[in-house]
Coordinates of C-alpha atoms in Angstrom, one line a residue:
M1 CA 163.8 70.0 322.1
N2 CA 167.3 69.1 323.0
A3 CA 169.0 70.7 326.0
V4 CA 171.3 73.5 324.6
V5 CA 174.0 75.2 326.6
E6 CA 176.6 77.8 325.7
F7 CA 180.0 76.4 325.0
Q8 CA 182.6 78.1 327.2
Q9 CA 185.9 76.2 326.6
Y10 CA 187.6 78.8 324.4
D11 CA 185.9 82.0 325.7
H12 CA 189.3 83.3 326.7
V13 CA 190.2 83.3 323.0
G14 CA 187.5 85.8 322.2
F15 CA 186.1 84.8 318.8
E16 CA 185.1 87.8 316.8
Q17 CA 183.2 86.5 313.8
I18 CA 181.8 83.1 315.0
H19 CA 179.8 82.0 317.9
T20 CA 179.4 78.5 319.3
R21 CA 176.8 76.4 321.0
F22 CA 177.0 72.9 322.4
D23 CA 174.0 70.5 322.6
E24 CA 174.7 67.9 325.3
E25 CA 172.0 65.3 324.4
Y26 CA 173.8 64.1 321.3
G27 CA 177.1 66.0 321.6
V28 CA 176.4 68.5 318.9
M29 CA 178.8 71.3 318.6
W30 CA 177.7 74.4 316.5
S31 CA 179.9 76.9 314.7
F32 CA 177.7 79.9 313.5
M33 CA 179.5 82.2 311.1
H34 CA 178.9 85.9 311.8
S35 CA 181.3 87.7 309.4
E36 CA 181.4 91.5 309.1
P37 CA 181.0 93.8 307.1
R38 CA 179.3 91.1 304.9
P39 CA 178.7 87.4 305.3
C40 CA 181.8 86.3 303.4
F41 CA 185.0 84.5 304.4
T42 CA 187.0 87.4 306.0
R43 CA 190.4 86.5 307.4
V44 CA 189.1 87.0 310.9
A45 CA 186.2 84.6 310.3
L46 CA 188.6 82.0 308.8
Q47 CA 190.9 82.3 311.7
D48 CA 188.1 82.0 314.2
L49 CA 186.8 78.9 312.5
L50 CA 190.2 77.3 312.2
L51 CA 191.0 77.9 315.8
H52 CA 187.7 76.4 317.0
H53 CA 187.9 73.4 314.8
T54 CA 191.6 72.6 315.4
C55 CA 191.1 72.9 319.1
L56 CA 188.3 70.6 319.0
Q57 CA 190.2 68.2 316.9
S58 CA 193.2 68.3 319.2
M59 CA 191.0 67.4 322.1
K60 CA 189.5 64.5 320.2
G61 CA 186.1 66.1 320.6
R62 CA 186.3 66.5 324.4
V63 CA 184.8 69.7 325.5
V64 CA 184.0 71.5 328.8
S65 CA 180.3 72.3 329.1
Q66 CA 178.9 73.7 332.3
G67 CA 182.0 72.5 334.2
N68 CA 181.8 69.0 333.0
F69 CA 183.8 67.1 330.2
E70 CA 181.4 66.1 327.4
Q71 CA 182.1 64.4 324.0
A72 CA 181.3 66.3 320.8
N73 CA 180.1 63.7 318.3
Y74 CA 179.0 66.2 315.6
L75 CA 180.4 69.5 314.4
I76 CA 177.9 71.8 312.5
L77 CA 178.9 74.7 310.2
A78 CA 176.0 77.1 310.0
S79 CA 175.3 80.8 309.6
D80 CA 173.4 83.4 311.7
A81 CA 172.9 85.6 308.7
Q82 CA 169.2 85.6 307.6
G83 CA 169.0 84.0 304.2
I84 CA 172.8 83.7 303.7
F85 CA 175.1 80.8 304.5
N86 CA 178.2 82.4 303.2
L87 CA 178.8 84.5 300.0
G88 CA 182.4 83.2 299.5
G89 CA 185.8 84.8 299.4
D90 CA 186.5 88.3 300.5
L91 CA 186.3 90.0 297.1
T92 CA 187.4 93.3 298.5
E93 CA 190.7 91.8 299.7
F94 CA 191.1 90.0 296.4
Q95 CA 190.8 93.2 294.4
E96 CA 193.4 95.0 296.6
A97 CA 195.9 92.1 296.4
I98 CA 195.5 91.6 292.7
R99 CA 195.9 95.3 291.9
A100 CA 199.1 95.4 294.1
Q101 CA 200.3 92.1 292.6
A102 CA 200.8 91.0 296.2
R103 CA 201.1 87.2 295.6
N104 CA 202.1 86.4 299.2
E105 CA 199.1 88.0 300.6
L106 CA 196.8 86.3 298.2
L107 CA 198.4 83.0 298.8
S108 CA 198.3 83.3 302.6
Y109 CA 194.5 84.0 302.3
A110 CA 194.0 81.1 300.0
K111 CA 196.0 78.6 302.2
L112 CA 193.9 79.7 305.2
C113 CA 190.8 78.8 303.3
V114 CA 192.3 75.4 302.4
D115 CA 193.3 74.8 306.0
N116 CA 189.6 75.3 307.0
V117 CA 188.2 73.1 304.2
W118 CA 190.8 70.4 304.9
T119 CA 190.3 70.4 308.8
F120 CA 186.5 70.1 308.4
H121 CA 186.7 67.5 305.7
N122 CA 189.5 65.3 307.3
M123 CA 188.6 65.8 311.0
Q124 CA 191.1 63.8 312.9
A125 CA 188.7 63.0 315.8
P126 CA 185.6 60.9 316.2
I127 CA 183.4 63.7 315.0
T128 CA 181.0 63.8 312.1
T129 CA 181.0 67.2 310.3
I130 CA 177.7 68.6 308.9
S131 CA 176.9 71.8 307.0
L132 CA 173.6 73.4 307.4
V133 CA 172.8 75.6 304.3
Q134 CA 170.0 78.0 304.8
G135 CA 169.9 80.7 302.1
Q136 CA 172.8 81.3 299.7
A137 CA 176.2 79.5 299.6
M138 CA 178.4 81.0 296.8
G139 CA 181.8 80.3 295.8
G140 CA 183.9 79.6 298.9
G141 CA 180.8 79.3 300.8
F142 CA 179.7 76.4 298.6
E143 CA 183.2 74.8 299.0
A144 CA 182.9 75.1 302.8
A145 CA 179.5 73.4 302.7
L146 CA 180.9 70.7 300.4
S147 CA 183.8 69.9 302.9
A148 CA 181.3 68.3 305.4
H149 CA 180.7 64.7 305.7
V150 CA 177.0 65.4 305.5
M151 CA 175.3 68.5 303.8
V152 CA 171.9 69.5 305.0
A153 CA 170.1 72.2 302.9
E154 CA 166.6 73.8 302.9
K155 CA 164.7 73.7 299.6
S156 CA 165.1 77.4 299.0
A157 CA 168.8 77.4 299.5
Q158 CA 170.8 78.4 296.4
M159 CA 174.4 77.3 295.7
G160 CA 176.8 77.9 292.9
F161 CA 180.3 79.1 291.7
P162 CA 180.1 82.6 290.1
E163 CA 183.9 82.9 289.8
V164 CA 183.6 82.4 286.0
L165 CA 181.9 85.6 285.8
F166 CA 185.1 87.5 286.6
N167 CA 187.3 85.1 284.7
L168 CA 188.5 82.9 287.6
F169 CA 187.6 79.5 289.1
P170 CA 186.9 78.3 292.6
G171 CA 190.3 77.2 293.8
M172 CA 189.8 76.1 297.4
G173 CA 188.5 72.6 297.0
A174 CA 185.5 72.8 294.5
L175 CA 186.7 70.3 291.9
S176 CA 188.3 68.0 294.5
L177 CA 185.3 67.8 296.7
L178 CA 182.6 67.9 294.0
S179 CA 184.3 65.3 291.8
R180 CA 184.2 62.8 294.8
R181 CA 180.5 63.2 295.1
I182 CA 179.3 63.5 291.5
G183 CA 182.3 62.7 289.3
M184 CA 184.8 65.1 287.6
Q185 CA 182.7 65.7 284.3
A186 CA 179.7 66.8 286.3
A187 CA 181.9 68.8 288.7
E188 CA 183.7 70.6 285.8
T189 CA 180.4 71.4 284.1
M190 CA 179.1 72.9 287.4
V191 CA 182.2 75.0 287.9
R192 CA 182.4 76.2 284.2
S193 CA 178.7 77.2 284.0
G194 CA 178.6 79.8 286.8
K195 CA 175.0 78.5 287.2
I196 CA 173.2 79.0 290.5
Y197 CA 171.5 75.7 291.6
T198 CA 168.7 75.2 293.9
A199 CA 169.1 72.7 296.9
V200 CA 166.4 70.6 295.2
E201 CA 168.5 70.2 292.0
L202 CA 171.6 69.5 294.1
H203 CA 169.8 66.9 296.1
E204 CA 168.7 65.2 292.9
M205 CA 172.4 65.2 291.7
G206 CA 173.6 63.8 294.8
V207 CA 175.4 66.8 296.1
V208 CA 173.0 67.6 299.0
D209 CA 172.5 64.7 301.4
V210 CA 169.5 65.8 303.4
L211 CA 166.7 68.1 301.9
A212 CA 164.8 70.1 304.4
E213 CA 161.6 72.1 304.1
D214 CA 162.1 75.9 304.4
G215 CA 162.6 77.0 307.9
Q216 CA 163.0 73.3 309.0
G217 CA 166.8 72.9 308.5
E218 CA 167.7 72.5 312.1
R219 CA 164.8 70.1 312.7
A220 CA 165.8 68.0 309.7
L221 CA 169.4 67.9 310.9
Y222 CA 168.5 66.7 314.4
D223 CA 166.1 64.1 312.7
W224 CA 169.1 62.8 310.8
I225 CA 171.2 62.7 313.9
R226 CA 168.5 60.8 315.8
R227 CA 168.2 58.2 313.0
N228 CA 171.8 57.6 312.7
H229 CA 173.2 58.1 316.2
R230 CA 173.1 54.5 317.2
S231 CA 175.3 53.6 314.2
L232 CA 177.6 56.6 314.7
N233 CA 180.7 54.5 315.1
S234 CA 180.1 52.7 311.9
F235 CA 179.3 55.8 310.0
Q236 CA 182.5 57.5 311.1
A237 CA 184.5 54.3 310.2
I238 CA 183.0 54.3 306.8
Q239 CA 184.0 57.9 306.3
R240 CA 187.5 57.1 307.1
A241 CA 187.5 54.1 304.7
K242 CA 186.1 56.4 302.0
Q243 CA 189.1 58.6 302.5
R244 CA 191.3 55.6 302.0
V245 CA 189.6 54.4 298.9
N246 CA 189.4 57.8 297.2
P247 CA 191.9 59.8 299.2
L248 CA 192.0 63.6 299.2
A249 CA 195.4 64.8 300.2
V250 CA 196.0 68.4 301.5
E251 CA 198.9 68.7 299.1
E252 CA 196.3 68.4 296.2
L253 CA 194.3 71.3 297.7
Y254 CA 197.5 73.4 298.2
E255 CA 198.7 72.8 294.7
I256 CA 195.4 73.8 293.2
T257 CA 195.1 76.9 295.2
E258 CA 198.6 77.9 293.9
I259 CA 197.1 77.7 290.4
W260 CA 194.2 79.8 291.6
V261 CA 196.6 82.5 292.9
D262 CA 198.5 82.6 289.7
A263 CA 195.3 82.8 287.7
A264 CA 194.0 85.6 289.9
L265 CA 197.1 87.7 289.5
R266 CA 196.5 87.6 285.7
L267 CA 193.0 89.1 286.0
K268 CA 192.5 92.4 284.0
E269 CA 190.9 95.5 285.2
R270 CA 187.6 94.7 283.5
D271 CA 187.5 91.4 285.5
L272 CA 188.1 93.4 288.8
R273 CA 185.3 95.8 287.9
V274 CA 183.0 92.7 287.7
M275 CA 184.2 91.8 291.2
E276 CA 183.3 95.3 292.4
R277 CA 179.8 94.9 291.0
L278 CA 179.4 91.7 292.9
V279 CA 180.7 93.3 296.1
R280 CA 178.0 96.1 295.6
A281 CA 175.4 93.4 295.0
Q282 CA 176.4 91.6 298.2
D283 CA 176.2 94.9 300.1
R284 CA 172.7 95.6 298.8
K285 CA 171.6 92.1 299.8
V286 CA 173.0 92.5 303.3
A287 CA 171.2 95.8 303.6
Q288 CA 167.9 94.5 302.4
Q289 CA 168.2 91.6 304.9
E290 CA 168.9 94.1 307.8
I291 CA 165.9 96.2 306.7
G292 CA 163.7 93.0 306.6
T293 CA 164.9 91.9 310.1
A294 CA 164.3 95.4 311.5
Q295 CA 160.7 95.4 310.1
A296 CA 160.1 92.0 311.5
V297 CA 161.1 93.1 314.9
A298 CA 158.9 96.2 314.6
R299 CA 155.9 94.1 313.6
A300 CA 156.5 91.9 316.7
F301 CA 155.8 94.9 318.8

């Protein structure tokens, strides 16, 4: 397999909820999400990701690996949570801000989400961004995966926008990103439905670019890189041209997230109780995953 080394350039920053890895052979930089207390987009995770990706962008992809300058050609967004890519926005923070009618707090969180989506989607460096979805990607997690130039997903992965369940909509890029992949009508149908889709369904729709067998996501990702690496320059140029032909401006994302904030502040107590139930469901899922991991480790011994 490829030679993998730990990436040390920003160790002095002290990421709390992501960890990184750099593969020298093809210049593959990994960002693994490790959010706590549940695998959602906490502010800390969002800040860590944005710092990592903007630093990489500012250096035009040049990184220091084992004391040498190397070029990062690919940036991968993945998760180290078993069976979960990302469960989306921090619903606990949403509830607190909505009950307090703290518009500025909610808006600052939403803009932090947009900044992450925008940086990953519109990377101003010769870097191809790739999302690797293994497990569930819900709400903001699905938006994050959509922001990549290439989406790789394992067949058992599940993605969707459950926001309609608590009378809201995904406001950090869903319609903007989806409509550019499958058209506005299909994007709106997906957002309105609240349906959870399989990766197989999304691949058939043109949302997922590379469909992998379960447990083979990383292998499929590297297979894609090997097949396309010789034409990397043209692939990246085409991505820039696509942005010119069908541009997505950061102002569009900011304006939509303002709509999201205003809509969130109008939610009623019954809507917030649905959020609470979703948080409890997320906590149960995390607990089940931890039990499953512990049992697997025990069996290994």
